C-alpha cells in the first residue's frame, strides 16, 4: 500500500545505517585534525555535535521505533549534556507531536478497511490534514455522526514491521547514541523496554479499553480531563476531541503560573491513576498532555499503561521514605523483604565479619529524592543532570546496579518516574511535590513525621539531600 512505513527496505535501512558511517567519517576527520595539531577538546566537541545533528535529523525523518526512541530523548533532554542538546532542543520537542504524515489516499484506505465503505456516514466531517503525527499513528480532527467533535487516530500501515526493524537497528547503533548522549542513558535497556511496551500500543482495542477505564475514573474531575472513547478497531481509534495548550507550548512560552499548575497536575495524575483505577499512564511525554482553558490537565494516548490492580505498591513508598530520611538500614530491610537486593559475595558481611556500610545506597539516590525532602521544590535541568549523574555514573551507582534486582514492574515505574522528573525540569516547575507523595503514595507518610509545615523550605530530619535555593 502506498504510504506504508518503510519496513526492512533499503531506503529505511540506509537512513539508520548512515549514522555509524557518518560517525566513522567524522572520527577519521578528527584524527586528521589532531595529527595536524588541532585542539583535542574542541575537535571532540565538534565531532559530538555533528553526530548529534545527524542523529536527531534521522530520527525526525522516520516513524516507528526510531521516532519512538527520539521521543524518549526529547523527554530526557533535560538530563543530557547541555552543549549537545541546546542546538537541537526545538527539533527534539517537535518529535513529541509531529512526524511525517501519510498520504491522504492511504488514510482513507485504512478508514474504509476498519470503519466500512460507508465510513463517511460515521464521520460526515473529516480533516484530511493530520493535526498530529506520532511514531505509529497520526490524528485527524472530525465530527462524529452524533455531532460530537472527535479525534480520529489512524495507525500507519506496516507499523509492526517497521518497529521490529527499527529496534534492531537501534540496538546495533547504541554505542554511537551512547556517545552522543554522553553515556548518561542506558540505550540498550531503553530500547528493550520500548520494544516490549510498543507491542501493546499497536492494538488500539487495548488502548481503547484502558482509556475508557481512565475516562470513567476521572469523569467530572476538577483537575483532570480524559476524553471518552467513541469507536475503536485494531487500527482506528475515535475519541472525543480535547482542546487545550500542549505541554510543549507551556514549556516553551508559558507563564510561571501555568508551568507550576501543569507540573503540579502531572505529579498528581501519576499518583491518582493507580489509586483510582489500578492503572498508571506509562507514556509521559509532552505530546500527551494539555492544559485546558479551565486549568485542568487533559491526558491523551493510553496505549501504554502499567497495570497495578491492587493500587500503588506500599513497599515502594516505604523504601523511598527511608531514602529521604537517610536511613539505609531500613531501606535495606525493605528491599530484602521485597526481593530487590542481591547479597554481596561471601554473604551479608562479605566474609569479613564486618557489617556492611550501606551508605552507597542512599548516596546514589540522594538528589533524585530531593524533591521529596523539601516542602516546595524547584525543578530545573541543572538539578536533573546532576541527579542522573550521581544515580548512573558514580561508584555508588555502580554498586547499586550490581546489587539491586529490578523486577519488570519496578523497571516500568522507574521509567515513568524519571520521565515525570524530566518533564517537571523542562517546565522549571516550583511545586509542593512532597505533599503529592504524602497524599498519593502509600507507605511514604507512615514512616515518619513530615517536616514543619510552617517552614516551606524545611528539610526532614536526617534527610540525605542538601537544601537548595528554590
Tab-separated table of C-alpha atoms in Angstrom:
chain	number	residue	atom	x	y	z
A	1	UNK	CA	0.000	0.000	0.000
A	2	UNK	CA	1.329	3.457	-0.951
A	3	UNK	CA	2.415	5.458	2.025
A	4	UNK	CA	3.247	2.496	4.218
A	5	UNK	CA	6.092	2.833	6.637
A	6	UNK	CA	9.333	1.626	5.064
A	7	UNK	CA	9.776	-1.828	6.611
A	8	UNK	CA	13.030	-3.674	6.013
A	9	UNK	CA	13.621	-1.772	2.799
A	10	UNK	CA	16.959	-0.486	1.573
A	11	UNK	CA	15.735	3.099	1.963
A	12	UNK	CA	14.847	2.678	5.614
A	13	UNK	CA	17.973	0.696	6.401
A	14	UNK	CA	20.195	3.257	4.694
A	15	UNK	CA	18.831	6.069	6.862
A	16	UNK	CA	19.680	4.162	10.025
A	17	UNK	CA	22.949	2.871	8.609
A	18	UNK	CA	24.028	6.422	7.770
A	19	UNK	CA	24.613	7.052	11.473
A	20	UNK	CA	27.609	4.732	12.019
A	21	UNK	CA	29.020	5.600	8.585
A	22	UNK	CA	28.809	9.297	9.331
A	23	UNK	CA	30.312	8.813	12.782
A	24	UNK	CA	33.250	6.882	11.334
A	25	UNK	CA	33.894	9.634	8.799
A	26	UNK	CA	33.811	12.338	11.430
A	27	UNK	CA	36.133	10.337	13.686
A	28	UNK	CA	38.647	9.996	10.845
A	29	UNK	CA	38.343	13.722	10.191
A	30	UNK	CA	39.022	14.367	13.871
A	31	UNK	CA	42.105	12.135	13.805
A	32	UNK	CA	43.471	14.081	10.863
A	33	UNK	CA	42.882	17.344	12.673
A	34	UNK	CA	44.654	16.039	15.778
A	35	UNK	CA	47.653	14.922	13.716
A	36	UNK	CA	47.729	18.435	12.282
A	37	UNK	CA	47.881	19.914	15.776
A	38	UNK	CA	44.221	20.769	16.426
A	39	UNK	CA	42.955	21.238	19.969
A	40	UNK	CA	41.689	17.802	21.085
A	41	UNK	CA	38.802	19.033	23.274
A	42	UNK	CA	37.482	21.291	20.530
A	43	UNK	CA	37.734	18.509	17.957
A	44	UNK	CA	35.914	16.037	20.209
A	45	UNK	CA	33.112	18.550	20.814
A	46	UNK	CA	32.835	19.239	17.091
A	47	UNK	CA	32.540	15.516	16.303
A	48	UNK	CA	29.920	15.005	19.010
A	49	UNK	CA	27.842	17.951	17.848
A	50	UNK	CA	27.939	16.876	14.208
A	51	UNK	CA	26.964	13.341	15.207
A	52	UNK	CA	24.122	14.663	17.365
A	53	UNK	CA	22.899	16.804	14.467
A	54	UNK	CA	22.736	13.758	12.182
A	55	UNK	CA	21.173	11.533	14.836
A	56	UNK	CA	18.325	13.936	15.589
A	57	UNK	CA	17.747	14.591	11.867
A	58	UNK	CA	17.446	10.880	11.027
A	59	UNK	CA	15.163	10.155	13.997
A	60	UNK	CA	12.947	13.057	12.992
A	61	UNK	CA	12.513	11.728	9.439
A	62	UNK	CA	11.500	8.214	10.467
A	63	UNK	CA	8.383	6.829	12.100
A	64	UNK	CA	8.136	3.597	14.066
A	65	UNK	CA	10.673	2.681	16.708
A	66	UNK	CA	13.207	5.272	15.576
A	67	UNK	CA	10.848	8.149	16.252
A	68	UNK	CA	9.678	6.437	19.455
A	69	UNK	CA	13.259	6.456	20.704
A	70	UNK	CA	13.545	10.071	19.605
A	71	UNK	CA	10.543	10.904	21.762
A	72	UNK	CA	12.306	9.351	24.760
A	73	UNK	CA	15.316	11.563	24.032
A	74	UNK	CA	13.014	14.576	23.746
A	75	UNK	CA	11.699	13.959	27.264
A	76	UNK	CA	15.096	13.117	28.732
A	77	UNK	CA	16.946	16.004	27.080
A	78	UNK	CA	16.988	17.725	30.473
A	79	UNK	CA	19.422	15.056	31.673
A	80	UNK	CA	21.690	15.166	28.614
A	81	UNK	CA	24.837	17.292	28.270
A	82	UNK	CA	23.745	20.862	27.616
A	83	UNK	CA	26.284	21.566	24.859
A	84	UNK	CA	24.865	18.686	22.824
A	85	UNK	CA	21.190	19.338	23.393
A	86	UNK	CA	20.947	23.121	23.208
A	87	UNK	CA	21.126	23.416	19.370
A	88	UNK	CA	18.565	20.615	18.883
A	89	UNK	CA	16.032	21.354	21.634
A	90	UNK	CA	13.445	22.647	19.177
A	91	UNK	CA	13.922	19.620	16.905
A	92	UNK	CA	13.582	17.233	19.846
A	93	UNK	CA	10.434	18.994	21.029
A	94	UNK	CA	8.900	18.606	17.572
A	95	UNK	CA	9.254	14.818	17.879
A	96	UNK	CA	6.697	14.905	20.693
A	97	UNK	CA	3.872	15.984	18.418
A	98	UNK	CA	4.902	15.651	14.792
A	99	UNK	CA	6.453	13.417	12.199
A	100	UNK	CA	5.977	12.564	8.502
A	101	UNK	CA	2.301	12.280	7.530
A	102	UNK	CA	0.727	9.509	5.454
A	103	UNK	CA	-0.772	10.292	2.028
A	104	UNK	CA	-4.488	11.064	2.162
A	105	UNK	CA	-5.372	8.045	-0.007
A	106	UNK	CA	-3.645	5.754	2.498
A	107	UNK	CA	-5.554	7.256	5.411
A	108	UNK	CA	-8.858	6.820	3.564
A	109	UNK	CA	-7.980	3.213	2.737
A	110	UNK	CA	-7.397	2.435	6.438
A	111	UNK	CA	-10.715	4.083	7.365
A	112	UNK	CA	-12.574	2.063	4.694
A	113	UNK	CA	-10.984	-1.149	5.937
A	114	UNK	CA	-11.799	-0.564	9.595
A	115	UNK	CA	-14.942	1.598	9.646
A	116	UNK	CA	-16.524	0.257	6.481
A	117	UNK	CA	-17.040	1.509	2.937
A	118	UNK	CA	-19.616	3.955	4.321
A	119	UNK	CA	-17.171	5.475	6.833
A	120	UNK	CA	-18.212	8.965	5.688
A	121	UNK	CA	-21.630	8.358	7.256
A	122	UNK	CA	-19.958	7.915	10.651
A	123	UNK	CA	-17.600	10.829	10.010
A	124	UNK	CA	-19.550	13.405	7.973
A	125	UNK	CA	-16.712	15.835	8.658
A	126	UNK	CA	-13.094	14.678	8.453
A	127	UNK	CA	-9.954	16.771	8.138
A	128	UNK	CA	-7.574	15.108	5.697
A	129	UNK	CA	-4.617	17.048	7.087
A	130	UNK	CA	-3.457	15.456	10.366
A	131	UNK	CA	-3.291	17.641	13.453
A	132	UNK	CA	-0.557	15.444	14.946
A	133	UNK	CA	1.644	12.617	13.736
A	134	UNK	CA	3.494	10.287	16.064
A	135	UNK	CA	5.617	7.155	15.967
A	136	UNK	CA	2.966	4.628	14.908
A	137	UNK	CA	-0.095	6.694	14.065
A	138	UNK	CA	-1.499	10.099	13.255
A	139	UNK	CA	-4.505	12.063	14.469
A	140	UNK	CA	-7.170	13.819	12.409
A	141	UNK	CA	-9.950	16.112	13.568
A	142	UNK	CA	-13.512	15.284	12.611
A	143	UNK	CA	-17.159	15.273	13.620
A	144	UNK	CA	-18.977	12.057	14.553
A	145	UNK	CA	-22.444	11.257	13.305
A	146	UNK	CA	-23.998	12.375	16.625
A	147	UNK	CA	-22.457	15.850	16.318
A	148	UNK	CA	-19.528	15.401	18.709
A	149	UNK	CA	-16.123	16.759	17.704
A	150	UNK	CA	-13.707	13.838	17.668
A	151	UNK	CA	-10.061	12.902	17.299
A	152	UNK	CA	-9.509	10.071	14.812
A	153	UNK	CA	-6.254	8.176	15.338
A	154	UNK	CA	-5.173	6.129	12.325
A	155	UNK	CA	-2.342	3.610	12.646
A	156	UNK	CA	0.337	3.661	9.976
A	157	UNK	CA	0.220	0.562	7.768
A	158	UNK	CA	3.313	-1.570	8.301
A	159	UNK	CA	3.881	-0.153	11.792
A	160	UNK	CA	4.605	-3.549	13.390
A	161	UNK	CA	7.216	-4.493	10.792
A	162	UNK	CA	8.851	-1.073	10.935
A	163	UNK	CA	9.068	-1.198	14.721
A	164	UNK	CA	10.780	-4.598	14.666
A	165	UNK	CA	13.289	-3.343	12.096
A	166	UNK	CA	13.959	-0.057	13.904
A	167	UNK	CA	14.565	-1.559	17.313
A	168	UNK	CA	17.083	-3.999	15.854
A	169	UNK	CA	18.952	-1.146	14.163
A	170	UNK	CA	18.854	0.976	17.321
A	171	UNK	CA	20.464	-1.808	19.346
A	172	UNK	CA	23.253	-2.074	16.756
A	173	UNK	CA	23.987	1.650	16.773
A	174	UNK	CA	23.569	2.043	20.554
A	175	UNK	CA	27.313	2.704	21.106
A	176	UNK	CA	27.046	5.764	18.857
A	177	UNK	CA	23.914	7.005	20.623
A	178	UNK	CA	25.702	6.475	23.937
A	179	UNK	CA	28.496	8.707	22.638
A	180	UNK	CA	26.048	11.424	21.557
A	181	UNK	CA	24.207	11.398	24.878
A	182	UNK	CA	27.382	11.462	26.948
A	183	UNK	CA	26.894	7.910	28.252
A	184	UNK	CA	24.144	9.076	30.613
A	185	UNK	CA	21.380	6.863	29.189
A	186	UNK	CA	21.400	3.067	29.066
A	187	UNK	CA	20.372	2.896	25.415
A	188	UNK	CA	20.073	-0.900	25.157
A	189	UNK	CA	17.856	-1.018	28.257
A	190	UNK	CA	15.657	1.795	26.979
A	191	UNK	CA	15.254	0.171	23.556
A	192	UNK	CA	14.422	-3.240	25.064
A	193	UNK	CA	11.771	-1.691	27.314
A	194	UNK	CA	10.377	0.384	24.435
A	195	UNK	CA	10.137	-2.730	22.254
A	196	UNK	CA	8.075	-4.577	24.868
A	197	UNK	CA	5.836	-1.578	25.596
A	198	UNK	CA	5.203	-0.614	21.972
A	199	UNK	CA	3.816	-4.031	21.093
A	200	UNK	CA	0.845	-3.156	23.321
A	201	UNK	CA	0.413	0.211	21.616
A	202	UNK	CA	-0.163	-1.454	18.240
A	203	UNK	CA	-3.566	-2.732	19.403
A	204	UNK	CA	-5.968	0.207	19.522
A	205	UNK	CA	-8.660	-2.013	21.059
A	206	UNK	CA	-6.336	-2.475	24.032
A	207	UNK	CA	-5.767	1.283	24.182
A	208	UNK	CA	-9.498	1.990	23.986
A	209	UNK	CA	-10.143	-0.328	26.920
A	210	UNK	CA	-7.539	1.439	29.066
A	211	UNK	CA	-8.739	4.909	28.066
A	212	UNK	CA	-12.342	4.001	28.899
A	213	UNK	CA	-11.261	2.945	32.403
A	214	UNK	CA	-9.430	6.246	32.930
A	215	UNK	CA	-12.312	8.288	31.476
A	216	UNK	CA	-14.781	6.665	33.877
A	217	UNK	CA	-12.474	7.087	36.894
A	218	UNK	CA	-11.882	10.790	36.152
A	219	UNK	CA	-15.336	11.772	34.884
A	220	UNK	CA	-16.243	15.330	36.007
A	221	UNK	CA	-12.944	15.637	37.879
A	222	UNK	CA	-11.923	19.217	38.799
A	223	UNK	CA	-8.254	18.549	37.977
A	224	UNK	CA	-8.214	16.097	35.064
A	225	UNK	CA	-9.936	15.553	31.730
A	226	UNK	CA	-9.760	12.252	29.838
A	227	UNK	CA	-11.646	12.124	26.512
A	228	UNK	CA	-14.305	9.415	26.187
A	229	UNK	CA	-13.898	6.624	23.628
A	230	UNK	CA	-16.376	6.845	20.728
A	231	UNK	CA	-15.344	3.951	18.444
A	232	UNK	CA	-12.396	1.574	18.268
A	233	UNK	CA	-10.931	-1.072	15.989
A	234	UNK	CA	-7.459	-2.599	15.915
A	235	UNK	CA	-6.050	0.253	13.818
A	236	UNK	CA	-8.530	3.148	14.162
A	237	UNK	CA	-9.444	4.848	17.446
A	238	UNK	CA	-12.070	7.596	17.677
A	239	UNK	CA	-12.303	9.636	20.890
A	240	UNK	CA	-13.873	12.897	21.923
A	241	UNK	CA	-11.839	15.944	20.920
A	242	UNK	CA	-9.700	17.623	23.594
A	243	UNK	CA	-8.875	21.324	23.361
A	244	UNK	CA	-6.042	22.864	25.328
A	245	UNK	CA	-2.493	24.205	25.227
A	246	UNK	CA	0.047	21.427	24.554
A	247	UNK	CA	2.531	20.846	27.370
A	248	UNK	CA	5.362	21.558	24.929
A	249	UNK	CA	3.946	25.058	24.331
A	250	UNK	CA	3.693	25.678	28.071
A	251	UNK	CA	7.330	24.597	28.400
A	252	UNK	CA	8.397	26.966	25.639
A	253	UNK	CA	6.280	30.058	26.293
A	254	UNK	CA	4.057	29.522	29.340
A	255	UNK	CA	3.924	31.797	32.341
A	256	UNK	CA	5.466	30.539	35.559
A	257	UNK	CA	1.951	30.180	36.956
A	258	UNK	CA	0.961	27.891	34.074
A	259	UNK	CA	4.218	25.935	34.394
A	260	UNK	CA	3.589	25.393	38.091
A	261	UNK	CA	-0.043	24.408	37.503
A	262	UNK	CA	0.865	21.927	34.779
A	263	UNK	CA	3.717	20.481	36.857
A	264	UNK	CA	1.533	20.054	39.925
A	265	UNK	CA	-1.183	18.260	37.928
A	266	UNK	CA	1.349	15.981	36.205
A	267	UNK	CA	2.674	14.884	39.588
A	268	UNK	CA	-0.844	14.460	40.984
A	269	UNK	CA	-2.060	12.418	37.994
A	270	UNK	CA	0.742	9.881	38.326
A	271	UNK	CA	-0.476	9.109	41.844
A	272	UNK	CA	-4.181	9.356	41.044
A	273	UNK	CA	-4.281	6.701	38.297
A	274	UNK	CA	-3.028	3.747	40.370
A	275	UNK	CA	-5.109	4.803	43.365
A	276	UNK	CA	-8.386	5.291	41.486
A	277	UNK	CA	-8.365	2.675	38.740
A	278	UNK	CA	-5.292	0.475	39.186
A	279	UNK	CA	-3.608	1.870	36.050
A	280	UNK	CA	-0.587	4.125	35.547
A	281	UNK	CA	-0.292	6.160	32.346
A	282	UNK	CA	3.059	4.923	31.035
A	283	UNK	CA	3.798	7.217	28.084
A	284	UNK	CA	4.628	10.503	29.801
A	285	UNK	CA	5.898	12.923	27.176
A	286	UNK	CA	4.642	16.461	26.468
A	287	UNK	CA	2.711	15.473	23.340
A	288	UNK	CA	0.279	13.530	25.525
A	289	UNK	CA	-0.761	16.355	27.857
A	290	UNK	CA	-2.746	19.579	27.526
A	291	UNK	CA	-3.515	22.432	29.907
A	292	UNK	CA	-7.200	23.148	29.326
A	293	UNK	CA	-8.850	26.552	29.436
A	294	UNK	CA	-10.358	25.832	32.846
A	295	UNK	CA	-6.974	24.840	34.303
A	296	UNK	CA	-7.340	21.063	34.126
A	297	UNK	CA	-4.805	18.541	32.858
A	298	UNK	CA	-6.016	16.946	29.635
A	299	UNK	CA	-4.492	13.492	29.117
A	300	UNK	CA	-4.117	11.642	25.800
A	301	UNK	CA	-2.727	8.346	24.492
A	302	UNK	CA	-3.368	5.356	26.745
A	303	UNK	CA	-1.651	2.770	24.548
A	304	UNK	CA	0.971	2.123	27.226
A	305	UNK	CA	-0.184	1.576	30.797
A	306	UNK	CA	1.221	-0.180	33.854
A	307	UNK	CA	-1.399	-2.414	35.439
A	308	UNK	CA	-1.484	-2.156	39.227
A	309	UNK	CA	-4.744	-3.951	40.114
A	310	UNK	CA	-4.053	-3.643	43.837
A	311	UNK	CA	-3.084	0.009	43.561
A	312	UNK	CA	0.344	1.503	44.321
A	313	UNK	CA	2.959	-0.815	45.821
A	314	UNK	CA	3.242	0.199	49.526
A	315	UNK	CA	6.811	-1.043	49.832
A	316	UNK	CA	7.908	1.457	47.163
A	317	UNK	CA	6.660	4.356	49.279
A	318	UNK	CA	8.316	2.908	52.361
A	319	UNK	CA	11.661	2.470	50.586
A	320	UNK	CA	11.595	5.963	49.135
A	321	UNK	CA	10.761	7.368	52.566
A	322	UNK	CA	13.695	5.516	54.123
A	323	UNK	CA	15.981	7.040	51.489
A	324	UNK	CA	14.558	10.516	52.124
A	325	UNK	CA	15.199	10.061	55.848
A	326	UNK	CA	18.787	8.970	55.227
A	327	UNK	CA	18.136	5.534	56.755
A	328	UNK	CA	19.885	2.956	54.546
A	329	UNK	CA	19.449	0.156	57.111
A	330	UNK	CA	15.664	0.491	56.957
A	331	UNK	CA	15.836	0.712	53.193
A	332	UNK	CA	17.944	-2.462	53.024
A	333	UNK	CA	15.471	-4.352	55.229
A	334	UNK	CA	12.583	-3.329	52.983
A	335	UNK	CA	14.498	-4.213	49.804
A	336	UNK	CA	15.383	-7.633	51.181
A	337	UNK	CA	11.774	-8.264	52.114
A	338	UNK	CA	10.679	-7.321	48.568
A	339	UNK	CA	13.409	-9.444	46.930
A	340	UNK	CA	15.137	-6.415	45.418
A	341	UNK	CA	18.626	-6.843	46.880
A	342	UNK	CA	21.444	-9.166	45.900
A	343	UNK	CA	23.797	-10.008	48.744
A	344	UNK	CA	27.432	-9.371	48.038
A	345	UNK	CA	29.788	-12.284	47.619
A	346	UNK	CA	30.617	-14.011	50.844
A	347	UNK	CA	27.231	-13.289	52.434
A	348	UNK	CA	25.825	-10.250	54.163
A	349	UNK	CA	29.128	-9.277	55.735
A	350	UNK	CA	31.148	-10.163	52.648
A	351	UNK	CA	33.001	-12.875	54.564
A	352	UNK	CA	34.969	-10.319	56.590
A	353	UNK	CA	32.811	-10.416	59.705
A	354	UNK	CA	32.384	-6.641	59.455
A	355	UNK	CA	28.869	-5.201	58.925
A	356	UNK	CA	28.403	-3.693	55.507
A	357	UNK	CA	28.429	0.074	55.049
A	358	UNK	CA	25.188	0.794	53.194
A	359	UNK	CA	25.925	4.455	52.535
A	360	UNK	CA	26.226	3.819	48.793
A	361	UNK	CA	22.514	3.070	48.696
A	362	UNK	CA	21.300	6.490	49.787
A	363	UNK	CA	24.222	8.470	48.350
A	364	UNK	CA	23.465	7.282	44.817
A	365	UNK	CA	19.823	8.359	45.109
A	366	UNK	CA	20.118	11.427	47.325
A	367	UNK	CA	19.495	14.048	44.635
A	368	UNK	CA	16.713	12.108	42.925
A	369	UNK	CA	14.716	12.065	46.163
A	370	UNK	CA	15.457	15.710	46.940
A	371	UNK	CA	12.025	16.885	45.685
A	372	UNK	CA	10.531	14.696	48.422
A	373	UNK	CA	12.677	16.320	51.110
A	374	UNK	CA	11.720	19.950	50.658
A	375	UNK	CA	8.178	21.220	51.139
A	376	UNK	CA	8.396	23.274	47.940
A	377	UNK	CA	10.880	22.290	45.250
A	378	UNK	CA	12.003	23.991	42.048
A	379	UNK	CA	12.796	21.539	39.259
A	380	UNK	CA	15.362	22.545	36.659
A	381	UNK	CA	17.699	20.989	34.112
A	382	UNK	CA	20.868	21.538	36.142
A	383	UNK	CA	19.389	19.630	39.091
A	384	UNK	CA	18.246	16.743	36.883
A	385	UNK	CA	21.605	16.428	35.123
A	386	UNK	CA	23.434	16.180	38.447
A	387	UNK	CA	20.822	13.804	39.900
A	388	UNK	CA	21.120	11.472	36.901
A	389	UNK	CA	24.912	11.669	37.008
A	390	UNK	CA	25.008	10.600	40.657
A	391	UNK	CA	22.470	7.834	40.049
A	392	UNK	CA	24.234	6.407	36.989
A	393	UNK	CA	27.892	7.432	36.690
A	394	UNK	CA	29.391	7.282	40.198
A	395	UNK	CA	30.987	4.374	42.060
A	396	UNK	CA	27.987	4.306	44.391
A	397	UNK	CA	25.700	3.988	41.365
A	398	UNK	CA	27.828	1.120	40.029
A	399	UNK	CA	27.367	-0.762	43.299
A	400	UNK	CA	23.628	-0.037	43.175
A	401	UNK	CA	23.356	-1.561	39.689
A	402	UNK	CA	25.279	-4.651	40.788
A	403	UNK	CA	23.263	-5.222	43.949
A	404	UNK	CA	19.731	-4.176	43.026
A	405	UNK	CA	17.282	-6.646	41.472
A	406	UNK	CA	14.906	-4.795	39.144
A	407	UNK	CA	11.575	-6.565	38.747
A	408	UNK	CA	9.726	-5.814	35.459
A	409	UNK	CA	7.018	-3.761	37.154
A	410	UNK	CA	9.647	-1.732	39.006
A	411	UNK	CA	11.505	-1.004	35.759
A	412	UNK	CA	8.306	0.453	34.307
A	413	UNK	CA	7.572	2.509	37.404
A	414	UNK	CA	11.139	3.836	37.445
A	415	UNK	CA	10.949	4.834	33.772
A	416	UNK	CA	7.658	6.707	34.258
A	417	UNK	CA	9.019	8.426	37.359
A	418	UNK	CA	12.173	9.546	35.550
A	419	UNK	CA	10.154	10.856	32.610
A	420	UNK	CA	7.998	12.797	35.070
A	421	UNK	CA	11.123	14.300	36.658
A	422	UNK	CA	12.366	15.276	33.199
A	423	UNK	CA	9.104	16.979	32.259
A	424	UNK	CA	8.966	18.880	35.535
A	425	UNK	CA	12.557	20.007	34.928
A	426	UNK	CA	11.716	21.163	31.410
A	427	UNK	CA	8.851	23.170	32.891
A	428	UNK	CA	11.002	24.657	35.639
A	429	UNK	CA	8.044	23.957	37.913
A	430	UNK	CA	8.059	25.147	41.535
A	431	UNK	CA	5.568	22.909	43.332
A	432	UNK	CA	4.851	21.192	46.674
A	433	UNK	CA	5.897	17.822	45.265
A	434	UNK	CA	6.328	16.243	48.689
A	435	UNK	CA	2.678	16.867	49.600
A	436	UNK	CA	1.565	14.968	46.485
A	437	UNK	CA	3.659	11.986	47.563
A	438	UNK	CA	2.239	12.105	51.074
A	439	UNK	CA	-1.304	12.121	49.693
A	440	UNK	CA	-0.847	9.613	46.900
A	441	UNK	CA	1.995	7.233	47.768
A	442	UNK	CA	1.006	4.564	50.324
A	443	UNK	CA	3.738	3.944	52.874
A	444	UNK	CA	5.542	7.233	52.344
A	445	UNK	CA	3.820	9.303	55.019
A	446	UNK	CA	3.531	6.489	57.571
A	447	UNK	CA	7.253	6.011	58.114
A	448	UNK	CA	7.985	9.287	59.863
A	449	UNK	CA	6.505	12.669	60.622
A	450	UNK	CA	6.656	15.320	57.910
A	451	UNK	CA	8.741	18.471	58.344
A	452	UNK	CA	7.176	21.506	59.970
A	453	UNK	CA	4.508	22.660	57.529
A	454	UNK	CA	5.051	26.252	58.637
A	455	UNK	CA	8.553	26.216	57.174
A	456	UNK	CA	8.211	25.977	53.346
A	457	UNK	CA	11.865	25.140	52.793
A	458	UNK	CA	12.277	22.801	55.767
A	459	UNK	CA	14.241	19.597	55.353
A	460	UNK	CA	13.253	16.347	57.021
A	461	UNK	CA	15.454	15.469	59.994
A	462	UNK	CA	18.253	13.166	58.893
A	463	UNK	CA	17.471	13.649	55.204
A	464	UNK	CA	20.368	12.866	52.916
A	465	UNK	CA	19.659	15.530	50.317
A	466	UNK	CA	21.049	19.017	50.936
A	467	UNK	CA	18.783	22.045	50.824
A	468	UNK	CA	18.907	24.180	47.695
A	469	UNK	CA	17.745	27.644	46.755
A	470	UNK	CA	14.291	27.456	45.227
